[in-house]
Coordinates of C-alpha atoms and ligand atoms in Angstrom, one line a residue:
M1 CA 34.1 132.4 95.0
K2 CA 33.6 133.1 98.5
R3 CA 33.2 136.7 99.8
D4 CA 36.3 136.3 102.2
L5 CA 38.7 134.8 99.8
L6 CA 38.1 137.8 97.5
E7 CA 38.6 140.5 100.2
K8 CA 41.7 138.8 101.1
I9 CA 42.9 138.9 97.3
N10 CA 42.1 142.5 97.2
E11 CA 43.0 143.3 100.5
L12 CA 46.6 142.1 99.5
K13 CA 46.5 143.6 96.1
K14 CA 46.1 147.3 97.5
R15 CA 48.5 146.8 100.2
N16 CA 51.2 145.4 97.9
N17 CA 50.4 147.5 94.9
A18 CA 49.8 144.6 92.6
V19 CA 47.9 143.6 89.3
I20 CA 46.7 140.1 88.6
L21 CA 47.4 139.8 85.0
A22 CA 45.8 136.8 83.5
H23 CA 45.8 135.0 80.0
N24 CA 42.4 133.4 78.0
Y25 CA 43.2 130.2 78.9
Q26 CA 43.5 130.5 82.4
L27 CA 41.4 128.3 84.4
P28 CA 38.1 130.3 85.5
E29 CA 39.0 130.4 88.9
V30 CA 41.9 132.6 88.1
Q31 CA 40.2 134.6 85.3
D32 CA 37.5 135.9 87.8
I33 CA 40.1 137.3 90.4
A34 CA 42.3 139.2 87.6
D35 CA 42.1 142.6 86.5
F36 CA 42.4 141.9 83.1
V37 CA 42.2 139.0 81.0
G38 CA 43.8 138.8 77.2
D39 CA 45.8 137.4 74.9
S40 CA 49.9 137.5 75.5
L41 CA 50.2 141.2 73.9
D42 CA 47.4 142.9 75.4
L43 CA 48.9 141.3 78.6
A44 CA 51.9 143.0 77.7
R45 CA 50.6 146.3 76.8
K46 CA 48.5 146.0 79.9
A47 CA 51.7 145.5 82.0
M48 CA 53.2 148.7 80.0
N49 CA 50.2 151.0 81.3
T50 CA 49.8 150.5 84.9
D51 CA 51.2 151.7 88.1
A52 CA 51.5 148.7 89.6
D53 CA 54.8 147.7 91.6
Y54 CA 54.3 144.3 91.1
I55 CA 52.6 142.7 88.0
I56 CA 51.1 138.8 88.6
F57 CA 51.2 137.6 85.7
C58 CA 49.1 134.5 85.1
G59 CA 49.9 132.4 81.7
V60 CA 52.6 130.2 80.4
N61 CA 56.6 131.1 80.4
F62 CA 57.2 133.4 77.2
M63 CA 54.3 135.6 78.3
A64 CA 55.4 136.6 81.3
E65 CA 58.9 137.2 79.8
T66 CA 57.4 139.3 77.1
A67 CA 55.7 141.4 80.1
K68 CA 58.7 141.8 82.1
I69 CA 60.6 142.8 78.5
L70 CA 58.6 145.6 77.5
N71 CA 58.5 146.4 81.2
P72 CA 62.6 146.0 82.8
D73 CA 61.7 148.2 85.6
K74 CA 58.7 146.6 87.2
V75 CA 58.6 143.2 89.1
V76 CA 57.0 140.2 87.2
I77 CA 56.0 137.5 89.3
H78 CA 55.3 134.1 87.8
P79 CA 53.0 132.1 89.9
D80 CA 54.4 129.0 88.8
I81 CA 58.1 128.8 86.9
G82 CA 57.1 125.7 85.5
S83 CA 54.3 126.8 83.6
R84 CA 55.8 126.5 80.2
C85 CA 54.9 126.5 76.7
P86 CA 56.3 123.0 75.2
M87 CA 55.9 124.6 71.8
A88 CA 58.2 127.4 72.7
D89 CA 60.5 124.7 74.0
M90 CA 60.8 123.4 70.3
V91 CA 62.8 125.9 69.0
D92 CA 66.3 127.0 71.1
V93 CA 69.4 129.1 70.0
E94 CA 71.8 126.5 68.9
S95 CA 69.7 124.6 66.5
L96 CA 68.0 128.0 65.1
S97 CA 71.6 129.9 64.4
W98 CA 72.7 126.6 62.5
L99 CA 69.7 127.4 60.2
Q100 CA 70.4 130.8 60.1
E101 CA 73.6 130.3 58.8
K102 CA 72.4 128.0 56.1
H103 CA 70.3 130.7 55.0
P104 CA 72.5 134.2 55.5
D105 CA 69.4 136.2 53.1
A106 CA 66.8 135.2 55.5
A107 CA 64.8 137.1 57.7
T108 CA 63.6 134.9 61.1
V109 CA 60.2 136.0 62.6
A110 CA 59.5 134.6 65.8
Y111 CA 56.2 134.0 67.0
V112 CA 55.8 135.4 70.4
N113 CA 55.7 131.8 71.9
T114 CA 59.5 131.8 71.8
T115 CA 61.6 132.0 74.9
A116 CA 63.6 135.3 75.2
D117 CA 66.8 134.1 74.2
V118 CA 65.3 132.9 70.5
K119 CA 63.8 136.1 70.5
A120 CA 67.1 137.8 71.1
I121 CA 68.1 136.4 67.7
S122 CA 65.0 137.1 65.9
D123 CA 64.6 140.0 63.5
I124 CA 60.9 140.6 64.4
C125 CA 58.0 138.7 66.3
C126 CA 54.3 138.0 65.2
T127 CA 51.3 136.8 67.1
S128 CA 48.8 134.7 65.6
S129 CA 46.7 137.8 64.8
N130 CA 49.2 139.5 62.9
A131 CA 51.7 136.7 61.3
V132 CA 50.8 137.5 57.7
K133 CA 51.2 141.4 58.2
V134 CA 54.8 140.8 59.8
I135 CA 55.5 138.7 57.2
R136 CA 54.6 141.2 54.1
S137 CA 55.9 144.0 56.0
L138 CA 59.7 142.3 55.4
E139 CA 61.8 143.2 52.5
E140 CA 63.7 140.0 52.5
K141 CA 62.2 137.2 50.1
K142 CA 63.4 134.5 52.2
I143 CA 62.0 133.8 55.9
I144 CA 62.8 131.5 58.5
F145 CA 59.6 130.8 60.7
V146 CA 59.6 129.4 63.9
P147 CA 58.3 127.4 66.1
D148 CA 54.5 126.7 64.7
Q149 CA 54.4 125.0 61.8
N150 CA 50.7 125.2 61.3
L151 CA 50.9 129.2 61.9
G152 CA 53.6 128.9 59.4
M153 CA 51.2 127.1 56.9
Y154 CA 48.5 129.3 57.3
A155 CA 50.7 132.4 56.3
K156 CA 51.7 130.9 53.3
R157 CA 48.2 130.5 52.2
F158 CA 48.4 134.5 51.7
I159 CA 51.8 135.0 50.7
K160 CA 53.1 133.5 47.4
D161 CA 56.2 136.2 46.7
K162 CA 58.0 134.8 49.3
E163 CA 59.7 131.0 50.3
I164 CA 59.1 130.7 54.0
I165 CA 61.3 128.0 55.9
L166 CA 59.0 126.4 58.2
W167 CA 60.3 125.0 61.7
Q168 CA 58.7 121.8 62.7
G169 CA 57.2 122.9 66.1
M170 CA 53.2 122.2 67.1
C171 CA 51.5 123.4 69.6
P172 CA 50.3 119.9 71.5
T173 CA 47.1 120.8 72.4
H174 CA 45.9 122.6 68.6
H175 CA 47.6 120.2 66.7
N176 CA 46.9 116.8 68.4
N177 CA 43.8 117.6 70.9
I178 CA 41.7 119.5 68.1
R179 CA 40.8 117.3 65.0
K180 CA 39.1 117.6 62.0
E181 CA 36.5 114.9 63.7
D182 CA 36.0 116.5 66.9
I183 CA 35.1 119.9 65.0
L184 CA 32.7 117.8 62.2
R185 CA 30.8 115.6 65.6
L186 CA 30.2 119.3 67.1
K187 CA 28.9 120.8 63.8
E188 CA 26.6 117.4 63.6
E189 CA 25.5 118.3 66.9
H190 CA 25.1 122.1 66.6
P191 CA 24.4 122.5 62.9
D192 CA 23.7 126.0 63.3
A193 CA 26.7 127.0 64.9
E194 CA 29.6 128.7 63.3
I195 CA 32.9 127.5 63.6
M196 CA 36.2 129.4 64.5
V197 CA 39.5 128.2 65.1
H198 CA 43.1 129.1 65.7
P199 CA 45.5 129.4 63.1
E200 CA 47.7 126.6 65.4
C201 CA 45.5 123.9 64.4
R202 CA 46.2 121.3 61.3
P203 CA 45.4 122.4 57.9
E204 CA 42.4 120.0 57.7
V205 CA 41.1 121.4 60.6
I206 CA 41.6 125.5 59.2
D207 CA 40.1 123.9 55.8
I208 CA 36.5 123.2 57.4
A209 CA 36.2 126.5 59.6
D210 CA 34.0 129.5 58.8
F211 CA 36.9 131.3 60.6
V212 CA 40.2 131.6 61.4
F213 CA 41.0 133.6 64.3
S214 CA 43.7 134.7 67.3
T215 CA 41.5 133.9 71.0
N216 CA 41.2 137.9 70.4
G217 CA 39.7 137.6 67.4
M218 CA 37.5 135.2 69.0
V219 CA 36.8 137.5 71.7
R220 CA 35.6 140.0 69.0
H221 CA 33.7 138.0 66.7
A222 CA 31.9 136.4 68.9
R223 CA 30.6 139.4 70.5
E224 CA 29.8 141.3 66.7
S225 CA 28.7 138.0 64.8
S226 CA 24.5 137.7 64.6
S227 CA 25.3 134.2 65.3
R228 CA 24.1 132.4 68.6
E229 CA 26.2 129.5 68.6
F230 CA 30.3 128.8 68.3
I231 CA 32.0 125.9 67.8
V232 CA 35.2 127.1 69.4
G233 CA 38.3 125.4 68.3
T234 CA 41.2 126.4 70.6
E235 CA 42.0 126.2 74.3
K236 CA 38.8 125.1 75.8
E237 CA 39.0 127.8 78.7
L238 CA 38.7 130.8 76.1
C239 CA 35.1 129.5 76.3
Y240 CA 34.6 130.8 79.8
R241 CA 35.4 134.3 78.6
L242 CA 33.1 134.0 75.8
K243 CA 30.3 133.0 77.9
K244 CA 30.9 135.3 80.4
E245 CA 30.5 138.0 78.2
N246 CA 27.9 136.9 75.8
P247 CA 25.9 135.1 78.4
E248 CA 23.0 134.6 75.7
K249 CA 25.2 133.3 72.8
E250 CA 26.7 129.4 73.1
F251 CA 29.8 128.2 72.9
Y252 CA 31.3 124.7 72.1
P253 CA 34.3 123.8 72.7
V254 CA 36.5 120.4 72.0
P255 CA 36.7 118.6 75.1
T256 CA 39.9 117.3 75.0
A257 CA 41.6 121.0 74.2
V258 CA 43.5 121.9 77.2
C259 CA 46.8 123.1 77.8
P260 CA 47.8 121.5 80.9
N261 CA 50.8 123.8 81.2
M262 CA 48.4 126.6 81.4
K263 CA 46.5 124.9 84.2
K264 CA 49.5 124.8 86.3
I265 CA 48.9 128.5 87.5
T266 CA 46.1 127.3 90.1
L267 CA 43.9 129.8 92.3
D268 CA 46.1 128.9 95.7
K269 CA 49.2 129.8 93.8
V270 CA 48.2 133.2 93.0
I271 CA 47.2 134.0 96.5
R272 CA 50.6 132.7 97.6
S273 CA 52.4 135.0 94.8
L274 CA 50.1 137.9 96.3
E275 CA 51.4 137.2 99.5
K276 CA 54.8 136.3 99.1
L277 CA 55.8 138.7 96.1
E278 CA 57.5 135.6 94.5
P279 CA 58.6 134.1 92.6
E280 CA 59.9 136.8 90.6
L281 CA 60.8 136.1 86.8
K282 CA 64.2 137.4 86.1
I283 CA 66.1 137.6 82.4
S284 CA 69.7 138.6 81.7
Q285 CA 69.8 142.3 80.8
D286 CA 71.7 141.6 77.7
I287 CA 68.8 139.1 76.4
M288 CA 66.1 141.6 77.4
E289 CA 67.5 144.4 75.6
K290 CA 68.5 142.1 72.4
A291 CA 64.8 140.4 73.0
R292 CA 63.1 143.8 72.6
I293 CA 64.0 145.0 69.5
P294 CA 62.2 142.6 67.3
I295 CA 59.0 142.8 69.9
E296 CA 58.9 146.5 69.4
R297 CA 59.2 146.1 65.5
M298 CA 56.1 144.0 65.7
M299 CA 54.5 146.5 68.4
E300 CA 54.7 149.2 65.6
I301 CA 53.1 147.0 62.8
G302 CA 49.9 146.4 65.3
R303 CA 47.3 143.8 65.5
G304 CA 45.8 142.2 62.4
D305 CA 42.5 141.1 63.4
Ligands
CIZ401 O1 49.3 135.2 71.6 C1 48.5 134.8 72.9 O2 48.0 134.8 73.5 C2 48.6 133.5 72.3 C3 49.4 132.5 72.8 C4 47.0 132.9 71.5 C5 46.6 133.7 71.1 O3 45.9 133.5 70.0 O4 45.7 135.0 71.8
SF4_402 FE1 51.7 126.6 74.2 FE2 49.7 125.2 73.3 FE3 49.3 125.8 75.7 FE4 49.4 127.6 74.0 S1 48.1 126.1 74.0 S2 50.6 128.0 75.7 S3 50.7 127.1 72.3 S4 51.3 124.6 74.6

């Protein structure tokens, strides 16, 4: 990146007392100017620990919402309000309420990839790293799990004493664009590489993996493993961070594993947000208060990886 551009960004950050948080799936040039890069929960925690007045949140809508819910007094700026997660949009309050009425004895577990109003009618949230731990912590023997069928099916492998009702949502990037054949082809090209995949992938992809991790789990494993090569079954931009932190190792993504919604946050939009301090993400007080309960309940349980 050009030095004068970097200087301009730093000057704007300082002048406005703003911090830039970027998700692991963001474009490389956005990751490069961020004060912190992480998964959605990391970023929400960072938002809690900053003294900044403005949080420029580079990620999809539900992630910015989670940061706002945990930091109601801070201003969260989302550089492109249209950057949403299609999986999160596969469940809505009306249909979930209908299912909850059919199963009044069930607890609802909402993956963090849900909108704030869906969280507001859920009992507890989970991430890809702690879904099993969260479900196990519940007294209820019946669970409604929304919206990711693949993460739900993955959790079912470890939980035999509860009935888990799965919502039929999925992540188009992980479900459609990371296929068993893609992983097998990469393995043929790189026979010594370890295979790590995200639990949002299809069961047949999970079956051939050496490890199943959240993005943060992959970051940790890449650092700690003695292996020098990794096939990475998640959104491909995670490999940018993995390579930056482990320059002596090689990371092979599936080339089609791109989340177009994450890429809506461009460097230009981030700079514009820094200059104009908009668009601000707003959530109603009522939804914020209700949605905070399942998120905080999950945070008490902690990470699972
Ligand atoms: O929680 C996140 O950031 C997501 C959606 C992915 C992951 O595994 O970190
Ligand atoms: Fe949503 Fe999938 Fe994109 Fe993650 S990669 S934000 S789950 S569409």
